XYZ file of C-alpha atoms in Angstrom:
423
model
C -58.353 -2.975 -0.743
C -60.401 -1.265 -3.440
C -62.198 1.415 -1.437
C -59.863 4.384 -0.869
C -62.448 5.784 1.585
C -62.627 2.678 3.757
C -63.176 3.918 7.339
C -60.490 1.478 8.494
C -57.913 3.829 7.003
C -58.551 6.400 9.708
C -58.436 3.835 12.490
C -55.112 2.237 11.612
C -51.791 3.329 13.014
C -50.171 2.426 9.679
C -51.062 3.206 6.064
C -53.581 0.992 4.304
C -50.782 -0.768 2.446
C -53.243 -2.764 0.352
C -54.156 0.399 -1.560
C -50.808 0.127 -3.360
C -52.431 -2.617 -5.419
C -55.403 -0.396 -6.289
C -53.019 2.417 -7.192
C -51.088 0.110 -9.508
C -54.276 -1.066 -11.228
C -55.792 2.404 -11.641
C -52.651 4.164 -12.810
C -52.606 2.085 -15.984
C -55.521 4.256 -17.157
C -52.997 7.068 -17.347
C -50.316 4.963 -18.996
C -48.399 4.456 -15.756
C -47.257 0.971 -14.857
C -45.189 -0.316 -11.939
C -41.469 0.104 -12.587
C -40.990 -3.671 -12.544
C -42.746 -6.937 -11.755
C -42.293 -7.805 -8.068
C -42.617 -11.556 -8.528
C -39.363 -12.567 -6.773
C -38.241 -14.600 -9.770
C -38.732 -11.595 -12.050
C -36.957 -9.270 -9.619
C -34.032 -11.683 -9.496
C -33.937 -11.983 -13.287
C -33.963 -8.222 -13.823
C -31.307 -7.647 -11.169
C -29.053 -10.159 -12.910
C -29.453 -8.184 -16.133
C -28.682 -4.849 -14.470
C -25.799 -5.782 -12.194
C -22.164 -6.256 -13.060
C -20.969 -9.842 -12.842
C -19.346 -9.084 -9.508
C -22.452 -7.411 -8.103
C -24.629 -10.277 -9.274
C -22.368 -12.967 -7.849
C -22.037 -11.195 -4.531
C -25.808 -10.769 -4.149
C -26.740 -14.266 -5.302
C -23.927 -16.640 -4.301
C -24.561 -19.201 -1.597
C -22.136 -21.429 0.236
C -21.026 -24.612 -1.497
C -23.733 -26.320 -3.538
C -26.521 -24.051 -2.224
C -28.108 -26.897 -0.263
C -28.794 -24.645 2.736
C -30.398 -22.049 0.497
C -32.562 -24.792 -1.015
C -33.452 -26.101 2.458
C -34.598 -22.608 3.445
C -37.001 -22.362 0.534
C -38.297 -25.915 0.917
C -39.003 -25.308 4.599
C -41.364 -22.480 3.683
C -43.065 -24.773 1.177
C -43.833 -27.379 3.847
C -45.914 -25.007 5.957
C -49.390 -24.070 4.704
C -51.544 -21.189 5.913
C -55.033 -22.063 7.200
C -57.262 -19.070 6.370
C -60.099 -18.015 8.637
C -63.342 -16.812 7.139
C -66.119 -14.344 8.028
C -63.787 -12.370 10.247
C -64.213 -8.599 10.408
C -60.862 -7.663 8.883
C -62.257 -4.279 7.866
C -60.527 -3.086 11.005
C -56.993 -4.442 10.936
C -53.449 -3.205 11.376
C -50.000 -4.501 10.502
C -48.327 -2.500 13.279
C -46.084 -4.027 15.919
C -43.342 -3.023 18.351
C -39.679 -3.959 18.521
C -37.386 -2.853 21.343
C -39.606 0.108 22.164
C -40.025 1.230 18.556
C -43.568 1.284 17.190
C -43.184 0.196 13.570
C -45.417 -0.330 10.555
C -45.034 -4.094 10.248
C -43.011 -6.966 11.722
C -40.608 -6.630 8.783
C -37.147 -5.089 8.759
C -34.190 -4.492 6.450
C -31.541 -7.134 7.112
C -27.917 -5.990 7.318
C -26.107 -6.429 4.003
C -22.641 -5.077 3.280
C -21.112 -3.007 0.480
C -24.371 -1.718 -1.016
C -22.475 0.609 -3.342
C -21.652 -2.341 -5.604
C -25.400 -2.620 -6.292
C -26.128 1.069 -6.799
C -24.096 4.296 -6.354
C -26.390 5.529 -3.574
C -25.977 2.290 -1.643
C -27.072 2.253 1.994
C -28.234 5.869 1.809
C -31.184 4.927 -0.412
C -32.107 1.920 1.677
C -31.983 3.844 4.957
C -34.077 6.622 3.434
C -36.834 4.242 2.306
C -36.796 2.417 5.648
C -37.524 5.714 7.396
C -40.318 6.560 4.956
C -42.015 3.234 5.643
C -41.233 3.248 9.383
C -39.516 -0.123 9.204
C -36.323 -0.927 11.139
C -33.126 -0.591 9.167
C -30.037 -2.568 10.184
C -26.694 -1.253 8.923
C -23.910 -3.739 8.284
C -20.494 -2.854 9.675
C -19.212 -3.998 6.259
C -21.198 -1.221 4.600
C -20.065 1.256 1.951
C -21.203 4.555 3.447
C -20.263 5.840 6.878
C -22.293 5.141 9.992
C -22.855 8.863 10.361
C -24.088 9.450 6.797
C -26.428 6.477 6.911
C -27.830 7.681 10.227
C -28.590 11.066 8.653
C -30.228 9.399 5.640
C -32.428 7.377 7.976
C -33.623 10.529 9.751
C -36.027 9.662 12.545
C -36.354 6.019 11.533
C -35.666 3.143 13.915
C -32.196 1.821 13.180
C -29.987 -0.968 14.456
C -26.275 -1.594 14.007
C -24.962 -5.005 12.973
C -21.487 -5.660 14.296
C -18.813 -7.867 12.799
C -16.611 -7.838 15.828
C -13.001 -6.826 15.352
C -10.249 -8.508 17.390
C -9.057 -4.934 17.998
C -10.980 -3.908 21.122
C -10.327 -0.219 20.624
C -11.801 -0.307 17.122
C -14.761 -2.400 18.255
C -15.632 0.158 20.926
C -15.165 2.988 18.451
C -17.615 1.381 16.001
C -20.248 0.874 18.682
C -19.828 4.407 20.018
C -20.136 5.912 16.537
C -23.257 3.833 15.940
C -24.967 4.913 19.137
C -23.990 8.550 18.626
C -25.605 8.315 15.174
C -28.920 7.041 16.514
C -28.451 3.276 16.105
C -29.840 2.109 19.412
C -29.783 -1.705 19.082
C -26.564 -3.680 18.541
C -26.794 -6.966 16.628
C -23.632 -9.077 16.795
C -23.328 -11.584 13.959
C -21.926 -14.897 15.218
C -21.589 -17.005 12.060
C -19.198 -14.986 9.902
C -15.661 -14.680 11.174
C -14.737 -15.642 7.598
C -16.850 -15.860 4.451
C -18.200 -19.268 3.470
C -16.858 -20.911 0.304
C -18.837 -19.447 -2.603
C -17.710 -20.967 -5.876
C -18.495 -18.139 -8.298
C -16.981 -15.480 -6.068
C -13.800 -17.493 -5.619
C -13.507 -18.316 -9.331
C -13.785 -14.670 -10.381
C -11.851 -13.151 -7.464
C -15.029 -11.322 -6.541
C -14.019 -9.598 -3.323
C -14.823 -5.908 -3.650
C -12.696 -4.859 -0.689
C -9.577 -6.017 -2.544
C -10.534 -4.090 -5.659
C -12.204 -0.802 -6.559
C -14.519 -0.578 -3.557
C -11.732 -0.687 -0.992
C -12.553 -0.197 2.676
C -15.732 1.851 2.440
C -16.529 4.852 4.602
C -17.609 2.767 7.588
C -13.914 2.048 8.030
C -12.297 5.050 6.400
C -14.130 7.466 8.687
C -13.330 5.553 11.857
C -10.699 7.362 13.974
C -9.147 4.129 15.224
C -8.869 2.630 11.748
C -7.361 5.865 10.476
C -4.764 5.536 13.197
C -4.079 1.912 12.242
C -3.605 2.907 8.598
C -1.163 5.616 9.612
C 0.744 3.164 11.809
C 0.991 0.774 8.856
C 2.090 3.535 6.475
C -0.936 3.095 4.197
C -2.447 6.145 2.526
C -5.975 5.015 1.554
C -6.114 7.489 -1.326
C -2.884 6.257 -2.842
C -3.347 2.596 -1.890
C -7.100 1.957 -1.710
C -6.741 -1.776 -2.303
C -4.222 -2.172 0.488
C -6.454 -0.128 2.793
C -9.434 -2.292 1.825
C -7.473 -5.456 2.478
C -6.358 -4.230 5.891
C -9.933 -3.293 6.826
C -11.584 -6.527 5.772
C -8.749 -8.931 6.697
C -8.022 -7.551 10.139
C -11.253 -5.998 11.369
C -14.324 -7.507 9.642
C -13.947 -11.055 8.207
C -10.688 -11.661 9.975
C -10.834 -15.401 10.645
C -10.448 -15.042 14.428
C -13.284 -17.062 15.951
C -14.773 -15.436 19.047
C -16.331 -17.204 22.041
C -19.067 -16.640 24.584
C -16.615 -14.887 26.898
C -15.919 -12.271 24.257
C -19.626 -11.866 23.568
C -20.132 -11.060 27.236
C -17.430 -8.392 27.039
C -18.966 -6.875 23.904
C -22.434 -6.799 25.432
C -21.066 -5.037 28.502
C -19.294 -2.445 26.364
C -22.417 -1.785 24.296
C -24.572 -1.356 27.370
C -22.097 1.115 28.862
C -22.025 3.100 25.630
C -25.789 3.016 25.031
C -27.062 3.276 28.572
C -28.477 -0.239 28.487
C -30.072 -0.399 25.044
C -30.718 -3.880 23.560
C -27.926 -6.237 22.535
C -28.773 -9.168 20.252
C -27.057 -12.145 18.631
C -27.596 -13.043 14.970
C -26.800 -16.487 13.548
C -28.356 -18.740 16.201
C -29.411 -22.175 14.876
C -28.970 -24.554 17.830
C -31.274 -24.770 20.837
C -28.223 -25.046 23.095
C -26.860 -21.771 21.726
C -30.216 -20.074 22.159
C -30.334 -21.207 25.787
C -26.792 -19.976 26.352
C -27.724 -16.591 24.889
C -30.693 -16.346 27.252
C -28.525 -17.401 30.194
C -26.022 -14.691 29.288
C -28.773 -12.088 29.272
C -28.950 -10.955 25.647
C -32.087 -9.046 24.747
C -32.871 -10.916 21.550
C -31.669 -13.465 19.027
C -31.973 -13.640 15.264
C -32.481 -17.210 14.090
C -30.488 -17.117 10.871
C -28.206 -19.247 8.709
C -27.045 -16.167 6.790
C -29.492 -17.081 4.007
C -27.446 -20.170 3.176
C -24.272 -18.183 2.512
C -22.064 -19.599 5.273
C -22.525 -23.315 6.069
C -23.581 -25.503 3.153
C -25.857 -28.440 3.966
C -27.121 -26.827 7.175
C -30.550 -26.976 8.764
C -33.179 -24.671 7.292
C -33.434 -21.581 9.436
C -37.225 -21.968 9.585
C -36.829 -25.479 11.011
C -34.345 -24.179 13.555
C -36.847 -21.470 14.480
C -39.467 -24.010 15.562
C -37.119 -25.754 17.978
C -35.675 -22.535 19.357
C -39.081 -20.954 19.964
C -40.200 -24.059 21.835
C -37.102 -23.833 24.032
C -36.739 -20.094 24.739
C -39.542 -18.264 22.932
C -40.985 -16.973 26.181
C -37.608 -15.880 27.549
C -36.170 -13.607 24.864
C -37.171 -11.662 21.761
C -36.878 -14.129 18.887
C -36.368 -12.746 15.376
C -35.863 -14.535 12.071
C -34.175 -14.196 8.706
C -33.007 -16.405 5.817
C -35.061 -17.050 2.723
C -37.987 -14.608 3.061
C -39.406 -13.939 -0.408
C -43.096 -13.136 0.134
C -45.811 -12.060 2.533
C -46.712 -15.715 3.016
C -43.128 -16.382 4.129
C -43.371 -13.536 6.640
C -46.655 -14.953 7.923
C -45.243 -18.465 8.307
C -42.205 -17.292 10.266
C -44.478 -15.326 12.604
C -46.797 -18.310 12.963
C -43.846 -20.483 13.979
C -43.004 -18.072 16.772
C -40.781 -15.299 15.422
C -41.775 -11.887 16.720
C -40.095 -10.122 13.817
C -38.516 -10.988 10.462
C -35.768 -9.432 8.352
C -35.246 -9.770 4.620
C -32.357 -8.873 2.383
C -32.071 -10.102 -1.182
C -35.391 -8.666 -2.354
C -34.480 -5.115 -1.429
C -30.885 -5.570 -2.648
C -32.205 -6.557 -6.056
C -34.695 -3.682 -6.003
C -31.827 -1.319 -5.189
C -29.798 -2.671 -8.093
C -32.688 -2.170 -10.519
C -33.781 1.358 -9.627
C -32.055 2.764 -6.535
C -34.385 4.052 -3.843
C -37.342 3.748 -6.250
C -36.616 0.033 -6.586
C -36.261 -0.488 -2.841
C -39.492 1.421 -2.227
C -41.405 -0.547 -4.873
C -40.258 -3.928 -3.559
C -41.027 -3.091 0.059
C -44.368 -1.349 -0.545
C -45.428 -4.307 -2.670
C -44.477 -6.719 0.107
C -46.362 -4.635 2.660
C -49.420 -4.519 0.389
C -49.257 -8.258 -0.145
C -48.994 -8.827 3.608
C -51.890 -6.455 4.335
C -54.070 -8.210 1.745
C -53.078 -11.636 3.100
C -54.254 -10.565 6.552
C -57.498 -9.199 5.080
C -58.488 -12.217 3.006
C -56.934 -14.720 5.417
C -58.971 -13.484 8.371
C -56.353 -11.867 10.615
C -56.806 -8.444 12.172
C -53.646 -8.038 14.216
C -50.127 -9.449 14.233
C -50.811 -11.008 17.623
C -53.427 -13.309 16.079
C -50.815 -15.089 13.972
C -49.654 -18.234 15.757
C -49.036 -21.920 15.140
C -52.757 -22.704 14.937
C -52.767 -20.702 11.682
C -50.635 -23.163 9.730
C -50.642 -26.819 8.758
C -47.163 -28.318 8.559
C -46.152 -31.165 6.292
C -43.439 -33.630 7.365
C -39.811 -32.834 6.593
C -39.894 -35.431 3.831
C -42.191 -33.178 1.799
C -40.145 -31.094 -0.598
C -40.500 -28.781 -3.537
C -38.559 -29.674 -6.678
C -35.228 -27.888 -6.848
C -36.074 -25.951 -10.003
C -38.919 -24.191 -8.201
C -36.593 -23.183 -5.340
C -34.077 -21.305 -7.450
C -34.858 -18.006 -5.730
């Protein structure tokens, strides 16, 4: 970490992320300090201070009583890393590969909608930083900025497109075609959000940005099919932005029309025609039976996710679901994970339990809300540095060395007190 001339630097395929800690320490000699404390609790606290009430509620609300969110955090607590010692970690690398993309770490930007309510630059800042760090960026189809503009902001970075599938087949195909034409070469269909879960604070305050000032967002407003639908309905989005937003979100994104496996098959076929066979994945898998069905159908990957506790209250922790799913199909498909990641140790534990890749969301959302692209960059570089240092001092040279032998797992009855799980 401390030697900026360490010969390992020239041997890695990724930056020596750990040097970000040295840089932070040394820069204080010149009166320069990090822009904020990256302890997740401090990031959360500062974001709450910076955001509007609506932005804060939308970024922090969980379904119901937040029991699923709590279960996610307690699941990470139950698993303990077993460090190795006297391992030559002078030569180590955080690099990995996902769907043909060689990336800097097994960490990606989870899809989160309407980023403009957190910061004016929204998805553009996040996509830009993802490209700088060579980490996969996943754009939500409920985003603020257009697919095309976000693709440009991401430059040469690896990027995926998360699809909330519309019941309108023509619009669904249009969204996927626009995504592929803009360089998004993996489609991730979310399967747990036909409607939003019940989130008390959002409901109490009417916190639904699409019905208010945000409106539809450019993902929708720049879609030729949606433009046609607005014209057919006699809605001018400039004169009636709220009505346009309501039409977009109610009919094409969180529309309440539950889809089935048959429709997933159709969507996968359409994506593969459009993309020439690029990967198609399902996000929101929690049951072994569903994971097996996905494999049987021929999807290229699954994201084990409970939407970070924002959809079904009282559900199984996503990390617990991961264990069972990996045992059942881990050798048959590319298993990814999200829901509750807050630290490098969390990333490590998910990988040890069999995930090949992890995505995180709230940390970078809060960083965005605090300082735009600077905040996103600081949060993510800090996480990468923490992960690099964990590998160094924990005795792990490559991502492939992280497996279930690296952790000790407590029984499900072991739990962390609720107050410590607030984040």
